[in-house]
Short mmCIF file of C-alpha atoms in Angstrom, two decimals:
data_model
loop_
_atom_site.label_atom_id
_atom_site.label_comp_id
_atom_site.label_asym_id
_atom_site.label_seq_id
_atom_site.Cartn_x
_atom_site.Cartn_y
_atom_site.Cartn_z
CA MET A 224 9.57 115.30 4.95
CA PHE A 225 9.35 111.66 6.03
CA VAL A 226 5.98 109.93 6.45
CA CYS A 227 5.18 107.31 9.10
CA LEU A 228 2.18 105.22 8.04
CA ASN A 229 1.66 103.24 11.27
CA ASP A 230 3.09 101.93 14.56
CA LEU A 231 2.64 98.18 14.83
CA VAL A 232 2.91 95.25 17.19
CA ASP A 233 3.61 92.92 14.27
CA THR A 234 4.38 89.62 16.03
CA LEU A 235 3.51 88.36 19.51
CA LYS A 236 4.10 85.02 21.23
CA LEU A 237 2.88 84.26 24.76
CA GLN A 238 3.45 81.38 27.18
CA PHE A 239 0.89 80.40 29.83
CA TYR A 240 2.13 78.69 33.00
CA CYS A 241 -0.16 76.84 35.41
CA SER A 242 -0.06 78.51 38.85
CA ASP A 243 -2.17 75.91 40.71
CA VAL A 244 -1.60 72.31 39.61
CA GLU A 245 -4.14 70.83 42.04
CA LYS A 246 -7.01 72.99 40.78
CA ASP A 247 -6.28 72.85 37.05
CA LYS A 248 -4.53 69.58 36.26
CA LEU A 249 -7.58 67.32 35.84
CA HIS A 250 -9.76 69.80 33.93
CA PHE A 251 -6.99 71.04 31.61
CA ASN A 252 -5.58 67.58 30.89
CA LEU A 253 -9.05 66.31 29.91
CA HIS A 254 -9.20 69.06 27.27
CA VAL A 255 -5.74 68.15 26.00
CA SER A 256 -6.61 64.43 25.89
CA HIS A 257 -9.72 65.21 23.81
CA TYR A 258 -7.68 67.24 21.31
CA MET A 259 -5.02 64.51 21.20
CA ASP A 260 -7.73 62.03 20.16
CA LEU A 261 -8.67 64.39 17.32
CA LYS A 262 -4.99 64.72 16.42
CA ASN A 263 -4.73 60.94 16.13
CA GLU A 264 -7.70 60.98 13.75
CA ALA A 265 -6.04 63.74 11.73
CA MET A 266 -2.88 61.64 11.45
CA THR A 267 -4.84 59.04 9.45
CA ILE A 268 -5.60 61.61 6.72
CA LYS A 269 -3.34 61.11 3.70
CA SER A 270 -2.10 64.32 2.06
CA ASP A 271 1.22 65.69 0.87
CA ASP A 272 0.25 69.06 2.34
CA PRO A 273 0.53 68.95 6.17
CA GLN A 274 -1.89 71.90 6.40
CA GLN A 275 -4.63 69.63 4.99
CA ARG A 276 -4.26 67.03 7.74
CA TYR A 277 -6.55 68.23 10.52
CA LYS A 278 -9.87 67.73 12.34
CA MET A 279 -12.18 70.58 13.31
CA THR A 280 -13.14 71.59 16.84
CA SER A 281 -14.23 74.75 18.68
CA ILE A 282 -13.54 76.53 21.97
CA ASP A 283 -16.16 79.02 23.15
CA LYS A 284 -17.58 79.28 19.60
CA ILE A 285 -14.13 79.94 18.07
CA LYS A 286 -13.29 77.29 15.47
CA PHE A 287 -9.90 75.58 15.31
CA ARG A 288 -8.12 73.00 13.23
CA VAL A 289 -6.54 70.27 15.36
CA MET A 290 -3.39 69.53 13.37
CA ALA A 291 -1.82 66.13 12.74
CA THR A 292 1.61 67.65 13.43
CA THR A 293 2.76 69.25 16.69
CA GLN A 294 5.40 71.62 17.98
CA LYS A 295 8.36 70.14 19.85
CA GLY A 296 7.59 69.75 23.55
CA PHE A 297 3.80 70.08 23.14
CA ASN A 298 1.10 67.39 22.83
CA VAL A 299 -1.21 69.04 20.32
CA VAL A 300 -1.57 72.16 18.13
CA LEU A 301 -4.81 74.05 17.46
CA GLN A 302 -4.84 76.79 14.84
CA ASN A 303 -7.08 79.07 12.83
CA GLY A 304 -6.56 82.16 10.70
CA ASP A 305 -5.98 84.39 13.72
CA PHE A 306 -3.76 82.50 16.17
CA THR A 307 -2.24 79.16 17.10
CA LEU A 308 -2.41 77.40 20.48
CA SER A 309 0.08 74.66 21.37
CA LEU A 310 -0.98 72.62 24.42
CA ARG A 311 1.00 70.45 26.82
CA LYS A 312 -0.46 68.37 29.66
CA ILE A 313 0.16 69.68 33.17
CA ASP A 314 2.59 67.55 35.15
CA ASP A 315 3.50 67.64 38.84
CA LYS A 316 6.86 69.36 38.22
CA ASN A 317 5.11 72.33 36.60
CA HIS A 318 8.26 74.05 35.27
CA ASN A 319 7.18 74.36 31.63
CA PRO A 320 4.52 76.46 29.89
CA VAL A 321 1.33 74.48 29.26
CA VAL A 322 -0.01 76.78 26.51
CA LYS A 323 1.93 78.64 23.84
CA ALA A 324 -0.02 81.25 21.86
CA GLU A 325 1.24 82.69 18.56
CA PHE A 326 -0.61 85.63 16.99
CA ARG A 327 -0.93 86.22 13.24
CA ALA A 328 0.24 89.68 12.12
CA GLU A 329 -3.05 90.29 10.29
CA PHE A 330 -5.03 89.45 13.46
CA LEU A 331 -2.97 91.90 15.54
CA LEU A 332 -3.46 94.66 12.95
CA ARG A 333 -7.16 94.03 12.32
CA CYS A 334 -8.20 93.86 15.98
CA GLY A 335 -5.43 95.86 17.62
CA TYR A 336 -3.02 94.05 19.90
CA GLN A 337 -4.97 94.77 23.12
CA LYS A 338 -8.21 93.25 21.82
CA ALA A 339 -6.34 90.36 20.15
CA ILE A 340 -4.67 89.50 23.47
CA ASN A 341 -8.04 89.61 25.27
CA ILE A 342 -9.53 87.17 22.75
CA VAL A 343 -6.66 84.72 23.18
CA VAL A 344 -6.65 84.98 27.00
CA GLU A 345 -10.43 84.39 27.15
CA THR A 346 -10.02 81.33 24.91
CA VAL A 347 -7.29 79.86 27.11
CA GLU A 348 -9.37 80.56 30.23
CA GLU A 349 -11.97 78.07 28.92
CA MET A 350 -9.35 75.40 29.69
CA LEU A 351 -7.03 76.95 32.30
CA LYS A 352 -8.23 79.06 35.23
CA ASN A 353 -5.10 79.63 37.32
CA TYR A 354 -2.16 80.88 35.29
CA PHE A 355 0.46 83.54 34.71
CA ILE A 356 1.74 84.73 31.34
CA LYS A 357 5.24 85.40 30.05
CA VAL A 358 6.07 86.96 26.69
CA SER A 359 8.43 84.84 24.60
CA GLU A 360 8.67 87.14 21.55
CA ILE A 361 7.48 90.53 20.30
CA HIS A 362 8.13 92.53 17.11
CA LEU A 363 7.56 96.29 16.96
CA ALA A 364 7.52 98.01 13.58
CA LYS A 365 6.94 101.22 11.64
CA ASP A 366 6.17 101.55 7.93
CA ILE A 367 7.65 104.71 6.40
CA GLN A 368 7.79 106.55 3.09
CA LYS A 369 9.90 109.36 1.58
CA TYR A 370 13.14 107.78 2.75
CA ASN A 371 14.72 105.24 0.43
CA PHE A 372 17.17 103.00 2.22
CA SER A 373 20.31 102.00 0.35
CA MET A 374 23.23 99.71 1.04
CA LEU A 375 25.09 102.72 2.48
CA ASP A 376 22.60 102.87 5.37
CA PHE A 377 23.98 99.52 6.42
CA TYR A 378 27.26 101.35 7.18
CA ARG A 379 25.47 104.22 8.93
CA LEU A 380 24.12 101.91 11.62
CA LYS A 381 25.91 102.10 14.96
CA THR A 382 25.42 99.01 17.12
CA LEU A 383 27.39 96.47 19.12
CA LYS A 384 25.74 93.61 17.20
CA ARG A 385 28.09 91.61 15.00
CA ASN A 386 25.61 89.61 12.92
CA LYS A 387 24.75 91.61 9.80
CA GLU A 388 23.19 90.67 6.46
CA ILE A 389 22.28 92.67 3.38
CA TYR A 390 19.31 91.53 1.28
CA ASN A 391 19.60 91.80 -2.49
CA GLN A 392 16.28 90.81 -4.01
CA ASP A 393 15.60 87.41 -2.43
CA THR A 394 19.13 86.46 -1.43
CA ASN A 395 21.15 87.00 1.74
CA ILE A 396 24.48 87.78 0.09
CA TYR A 397 26.60 90.83 0.69
CA TYR A 398 26.87 92.02 -2.88
CA SER A 399 25.01 91.34 -6.09
CA GLY A 400 23.90 93.23 -9.16
CA LEU A 401 20.33 92.58 -8.07
CA LYS A 402 18.02 95.14 -6.48
CA PHE A 403 18.82 96.10 -2.86
CA THR A 404 15.82 95.24 -0.66
CA GLY A 405 17.08 95.64 2.90
CA PHE A 406 19.29 94.33 5.68
CA CYS A 407 19.17 92.91 9.19
CA VAL A 408 21.44 93.40 12.18
CA GLY A 409 21.68 91.21 15.28
CA LYS A 410 20.45 87.72 16.09
CA GLY A 411 17.08 86.26 17.08
CA ALA A 412 17.04 87.50 20.69
CA GLU A 413 17.57 91.15 19.68
CA MET A 414 17.38 92.10 16.03
CA LEU A 415 16.66 94.96 13.62
CA ARG A 416 15.25 94.35 10.15
CA ILE A 417 14.88 97.09 7.56
CA TYR A 418 13.31 95.94 4.30
CA ASN A 419 11.28 97.07 1.31
CA LYS A 420 7.73 96.13 2.31
CA THR A 421 6.35 97.04 -1.12
CA HIS A 422 8.74 94.54 -2.70
CA GLU A 423 7.73 91.88 -0.17
CA ILE A 424 4.05 92.35 -1.05
CA GLU A 425 4.83 92.11 -4.76
CA LYS A 426 6.52 88.75 -4.10
CA ASN A 427 3.87 87.50 -1.64
CA LYS A 428 0.31 88.76 -2.10
CA ASN A 429 -0.70 87.32 1.30
CA LYS A 430 1.30 90.15 2.92
CA ALA A 431 -0.90 92.81 1.27
CA PHE A 432 -3.32 92.97 4.22
CA VAL A 433 -1.25 95.79 5.76
CA LYS A 434 -2.00 98.00 2.75
CA TYR A 435 -5.77 97.53 3.01
CA LEU A 436 -5.99 97.59 6.82
CA SER A 437 -3.51 100.40 7.48
CA TRP A 438 -1.81 102.30 4.64
CA ASP A 439 -4.99 103.08 2.70
CA TYR A 440 -6.46 104.77 5.79
CA ASN A 441 -3.52 107.16 6.08
CA PRO A 442 -4.07 110.30 3.94
CA ALA A 443 -0.29 110.75 3.68
CA TYR A 444 0.14 107.38 1.92
CA ASP A 445 1.49 107.68 -1.66
CA GLU A 446 0.90 104.57 -3.81
CA THR A 447 3.62 105.65 -6.23
CA LEU A 448 6.37 105.47 -3.56
CA PRO A 449 7.87 102.38 -1.94
CA VAL A 450 7.13 101.61 1.70
CA TRP A 451 10.03 100.56 3.93
CA ARG A 452 9.54 98.68 7.17
CA ILE A 453 11.70 99.24 10.26
CA GLU A 454 11.11 96.22 12.48
CA PHE A 455 12.64 95.27 15.83
CA GLN A 456 12.53 91.75 17.24
CA LEU A 457 12.92 90.87 20.93
CA ARG A 458 12.80 87.38 22.41
CA ARG A 459 12.55 86.28 26.02
CA GLU A 460 16.33 85.90 26.37
CA LYS A 461 16.48 89.73 26.25
CA LEU A 462 13.02 90.55 27.59
CA LYS A 463 13.84 88.94 30.95
CA GLN A 464 16.86 91.25 31.29
CA LEU A 465 14.75 94.42 31.08
CA TYR A 466 12.47 95.99 33.65
CA SER A 467 10.52 99.18 34.31
CA SER A 468 8.58 100.52 37.28
CA TRP A 469 5.84 98.08 36.19
CA GLY A 470 8.13 95.08 36.70
CA MET A 471 9.96 92.60 34.46
CA ILE A 472 9.23 93.16 30.76
CA GLU A 473 8.75 89.43 30.13
CA SER A 474 5.53 89.73 32.17
CA LEU A 475 2.61 90.47 29.82
CA GLN A 476 1.06 93.20 31.99
CA SER A 477 4.40 94.96 32.39
CA LEU A 478 5.14 94.66 28.67
CA LEU A 479 1.78 96.14 27.65
CA LYS A 480 2.43 99.21 29.83
CA SER A 481 5.99 99.50 28.50
CA ILE A 482 5.56 99.19 24.70
CA SER A 483 6.79 102.73 24.05
CA SER A 484 9.71 102.21 26.44
CA ILE A 485 10.70 99.06 24.56
CA TRP A 486 10.73 101.00 21.29
CA ASP A 487 12.86 103.71 22.93
CA TYR A 488 15.30 101.06 24.19
CA LEU A 489 15.61 99.48 20.73
CA ILE A 490 15.92 102.74 18.81
CA ASN A 491 18.88 103.54 21.07
CA THR A 492 20.40 100.06 20.74
CA PHE A 493 20.44 100.27 16.93
CA VAL A 494 21.29 103.86 16.00
CA LEU A 495 21.32 105.30 12.48
CA LYS A 496 23.94 108.07 12.16
CA ASP A 497 24.02 110.92 9.67
CA LEU A 498 27.22 109.93 7.83
CA SER A 499 27.97 111.28 4.35
CA ILE A 500 28.06 109.09 1.25
CA LYS A 501 31.84 109.45 1.13
CA GLU A 502 32.23 108.40 4.80
CA CYS A 503 30.01 105.34 4.25
CA GLN A 504 31.95 104.32 1.15
CA GLU A 505 35.23 104.63 3.05
CA ILE A 506 33.88 102.48 5.92
CA GLN A 507 32.68 99.93 3.38
CA ALA A 508 36.05 99.87 1.62
CA GLY A 509 38.08 99.92 4.84
CA TYR A 510 40.39 102.74 3.76
CA ARG A 511 40.49 106.41 2.66
CA PHE A 512 42.78 108.64 0.64
CA LYS A 513 44.59 111.64 2.09
CA GLY A 514 46.03 113.29 -1.01
CA ASP A 515 47.89 110.46 -2.73
CA GLU A 516 48.36 108.53 0.50
CA LEU A 517 46.15 105.50 1.23
CA LEU A 518 45.17 105.24 4.92
CA ILE A 519 43.64 102.10 6.45
CA LEU A 520 40.54 102.79 8.58
CA ASN A 521 41.02 100.93 11.86
CA ALA A 522 38.28 100.20 14.40
CA ASP A 523 39.11 103.23 16.57
CA THR A 524 38.90 105.59 13.59
CA VAL A 525 35.48 104.24 12.60
CA LYS A 526 34.31 104.44 16.23
CA LYS A 527 35.30 108.11 16.44
CA ARG A 528 33.43 108.84 13.21
CA PHE A 529 30.25 107.46 14.75
CA GLN A 530 30.85 109.40 17.97
CA ARG A 531 31.20 112.69 16.07
CA ALA A 532 28.29 112.07 13.70
CA GLU A 533 24.86 113.50 14.41
CA LEU A 534 21.79 111.31 14.74
CA SER A 535 20.10 110.63 11.40
CA PRO A 536 17.05 112.90 10.87
CA LEU A 537 15.04 109.75 10.13
CA TRP A 538 15.93 108.26 13.54
CA SER A 539 14.87 111.50 15.23
CA PHE A 540 11.59 111.36 13.32
CA ILE A 541 10.77 107.80 14.44
CA SER A 542 12.14 108.15 17.99
CA THR A 543 8.78 107.58 19.70
CA PHE A 544 6.12 104.88 19.42
CA LYS A 545 2.70 106.47 18.86
CA GLY A 546 4.20 109.72 20.16
CA ASN A 547 4.29 108.57 23.79
CA ILE A 548 6.72 109.93 26.36
CA VAL A 549 8.51 106.97 27.88
CA GLU A 550 10.19 105.71 31.00
CA LYS A 551 13.71 104.44 30.32
CA LEU A 552 14.06 100.69 30.73
CA GLN A 553 16.67 99.31 33.12
CA LYS A 554 18.86 96.28 32.44
CA ILE A 555 19.42 93.33 34.73
CA LYS A 556 22.63 91.46 34.16
CA ASP A 557 21.90 87.75 34.10
CA ILE A 558 23.81 85.30 36.26
CA LYS A 559 26.08 83.03 34.24
CA LYS A 560 25.59 79.43 35.28
CA PRO A 561 28.76 77.42 36.02
CA ALA A 562 29.83 74.97 33.32
CA SER A 563 32.84 72.69 32.81
CA MET A 564 33.49 74.56 29.57
CA TYR A 565 34.58 77.62 31.59
CA VAL A 566 37.03 75.53 33.62
CA LYS A 567 38.55 74.11 30.44
CA ASN A 568 38.88 77.55 28.89
CA ALA A 569 40.44 78.99 32.07
CA PHE A 570 42.97 76.14 32.18
CA LYS A 571 43.84 76.76 28.53
CA ALA A 572 44.40 80.44 29.37
CA VAL A 573 46.72 79.55 32.29
CA LEU A 574 48.83 77.27 30.09
CA SER A 575 48.90 79.78 27.23
CA THR A 576 50.08 82.61 29.53
CA PHE A 577 52.68 80.39 31.23
CA ILE A 578 54.15 79.15 27.94
CA LYS A 579 54.34 82.71 26.60
CA LEU A 580 56.22 83.63 29.79
CA LYS A 581 58.63 80.71 29.21
CA ARG A 582 59.07 81.65 25.54
CA GLY A 583 57.60 78.41 24.27
CA ALA A 584 59.08 76.04 26.86
CA PHE A 585 56.99 74.01 29.32
CA ASN A 586 58.04 72.69 32.72
CA SER A 587 55.31 71.32 35.00
CA TYR A 588 57.52 71.79 38.08
CA GLU A 589 57.91 75.53 37.38
CA LEU A 590 54.17 75.86 36.80
CA THR A 591 53.56 74.20 40.18
CA GLU A 592 56.00 76.62 41.81
CA ILE A 593 54.05 79.58 40.41
CA LEU A 594 50.81 78.19 41.81
CA LEU A 595 52.40 77.66 45.23
CA GLU A 596 53.72 81.23 45.18
CA ALA A 597 50.25 82.52 44.40
CA ASP A 598 48.92 80.54 47.36
CA LYS A 599 51.63 81.91 49.67
CA GLU A 600 51.04 85.53 48.57
CA LEU A 601 47.32 85.18 49.19
CA GLN A 602 47.83 83.73 52.67
CA GLN A 603 50.17 86.59 53.57
CA LYS A 604 47.71 89.17 52.28
CA LYS A 605 44.31 87.73 53.33
CA LYS A 606 45.25 84.84 55.67
CA ILE A 607 43.29 82.56 53.33
CA ASN A 608 44.66 79.93 50.97
CA ILE A 609 44.01 79.92 47.24
CA VAL A 610 41.40 77.14 47.35
CA ASP A 611 39.36 78.73 50.15
CA ASN A 612 39.55 82.09 48.35
CA ALA A 613 37.91 80.41 45.36
CA ARG A 614 35.24 79.03 47.69
CA LEU A 615 34.55 82.52 49.02
CA LYS A 616 34.12 83.79 45.47
CA THR A 617 31.65 80.95 44.90
CA LEU A 618 29.66 82.13 47.92
CA ASP A 619 29.70 85.66 46.48
CA TYR A 620 28.39 84.24 43.20
CA CYS A 621 25.55 82.55 45.08
CA SER A 622 24.69 85.81 46.83
CA ARG A 623 24.47 87.68 43.51
CA ALA A 624 22.45 84.87 41.98
CA LYS A 625 19.99 84.91 44.90
CA ASP A 626 19.52 88.68 44.55
CA TYR A 627 18.95 88.29 40.82
CA TYR A 628 16.35 85.54 41.13
CA ASN A 629 14.55 87.33 43.98
CA HIS A 630 14.42 90.54 41.94
CA THR A 631 13.16 88.89 38.77
CA GLY A 632 10.69 86.59 40.49
CA ILE A 633 12.19 83.57 38.72
CA ASP A 634 12.12 80.32 40.71
CA GLU A 635 15.44 78.77 39.73
CA ILE A 636 15.38 75.13 40.96
CA GLN A 637 18.82 74.37 39.52
CA TYR A 638 20.37 77.27 41.44
CA ASN A 639 18.71 76.24 44.73
CA ASN A 640 20.12 72.71 44.44
CA TYR A 641 23.56 74.15 43.65
CA SER A 642 23.43 76.43 46.69
CA GLN A 643 22.42 73.58 49.02
CA GLN A 644 25.27 71.36 47.78
CA LEU A 645 27.74 74.22 48.23
CA GLN A 646 26.72 74.84 51.84
CA LYS A 647 26.95 71.09 52.64
CA ASN A 648 30.48 70.95 51.21
CA LEU A 649 31.49 74.02 53.22
CA MET A 650 30.11 72.51 56.42
CA ASP A 651 32.25 69.44 55.75
CA THR A 652 35.22 71.81 55.42
CA PHE A 653 34.54 73.34 58.87
CA VAL A 654 35.01 69.93 60.46
CA LEU A 655 38.63 69.90 59.25
CA ILE A 656 39.57 73.21 60.90
CA ASP A 657 42.55 72.55 63.21
CA GLY A 658 43.25 75.97 64.69
CA LYS A 659 45.66 77.27 62.07
CA GLU A 660 45.42 81.01 61.47
CA SER A 661 44.48 80.61 57.80
CA THR A 662 41.67 78.12 58.48
CA ILE A 663 40.27 80.20 61.36
CA GLN A 664 40.08 83.24 59.05
CA THR A 665 38.47 81.05 56.39
CA PHE A 666 35.86 79.89 58.91
CA LYS A 667 35.02 83.49 59.83
CA GLU A 668 34.64 84.53 56.18
CA PHE A 669 32.52 81.47 55.35
CA ARG A 670 30.17 82.11 58.27
CA LYS A 671 29.88 85.81 57.41
CA ARG A 672 28.72 85.00 53.88
CA ILE A 673 26.44 82.10 54.75
CA ALA A 674 24.74 84.21 57.43
#
């Protein structure tokens, strides 16, 4: 039977936003200015190793190195063996995070993620009193034994993600005679990594802390067997699209109450199916034999195989995080912001379709005639011309965007400016109404949506 050695929050990154500029700007910026002076001193230290260029300081008895180098967008970086704080001065616009906190995996494991978060928050509160926190990245993981992953498991994984890599020893190539050590599926915002943790520790002794802080305390741990890590990564791009009854998952308080729900969401986004060795080999090869006949496996055939296949016993075994019963997370579909790129692509699509219709020929007059016909058909059907119909769809877009931003609590300045410009342009259009049936109908529809 499989063995689960632990359930881990392995990586955590938080962003602190100032919620009251008037109250915090002076006090916080004085702290940042002091650390920037120390940074300038650190920059005078000559060393080929950037980690040796620092000056020491402390916040509430916790010691930090003020580094000579900084992260992009921040004024100064403070770090120690447990966590890193990147600081940015508060400005009047107040759109950006002023503190970014990154937790070390060993710190999260040694203290537990709840206590580690409390330590970091208390440290930041020495500088910043009025704030709210958003989560920019989290990794959840399990270390398991008595299941040895192979390259065939790569083909047992059912997911919509297209980015896939297989690890052979220390390379990211798809095939090699070297030892198979794992694979990853997805990109940075939403990703699954499965890798041989024992091999990683053999290559990097600094990673061995998990053995001494976790595995050795589990009576089921067998030192003679390899340990495999199943690790999920979520970044804010995806976190802000998920919510529970506690609120948006990008909020720290909501996330902490929804850890098990996040695991449930991910384990059902990346699903390991119980396919046979033969089925995996056929998917890998892209064909199968039926008697002496060679049959190509198309996408629909592979899809049906996954639909028929049972869930892998391993996936059933690791289906919960710390055994908790969970609330299913809900998804919010983000609003796509307008961009000239979409107009260009749409115009390319119109030309491509028209030229296919004309069997390779192109006549701008005939294209114009088609557009005029479309306008005429729309006026007969809706009593609105083709341009005003597009304007109505823009108003509908604004309505959906407003609902989205209200629901998520995001203050989208760019959207508000866009909406104001749109309404001004529509008001200018009302002035031109001359009593024609189509423009009267347009006026009614505009007013209905703006109201």
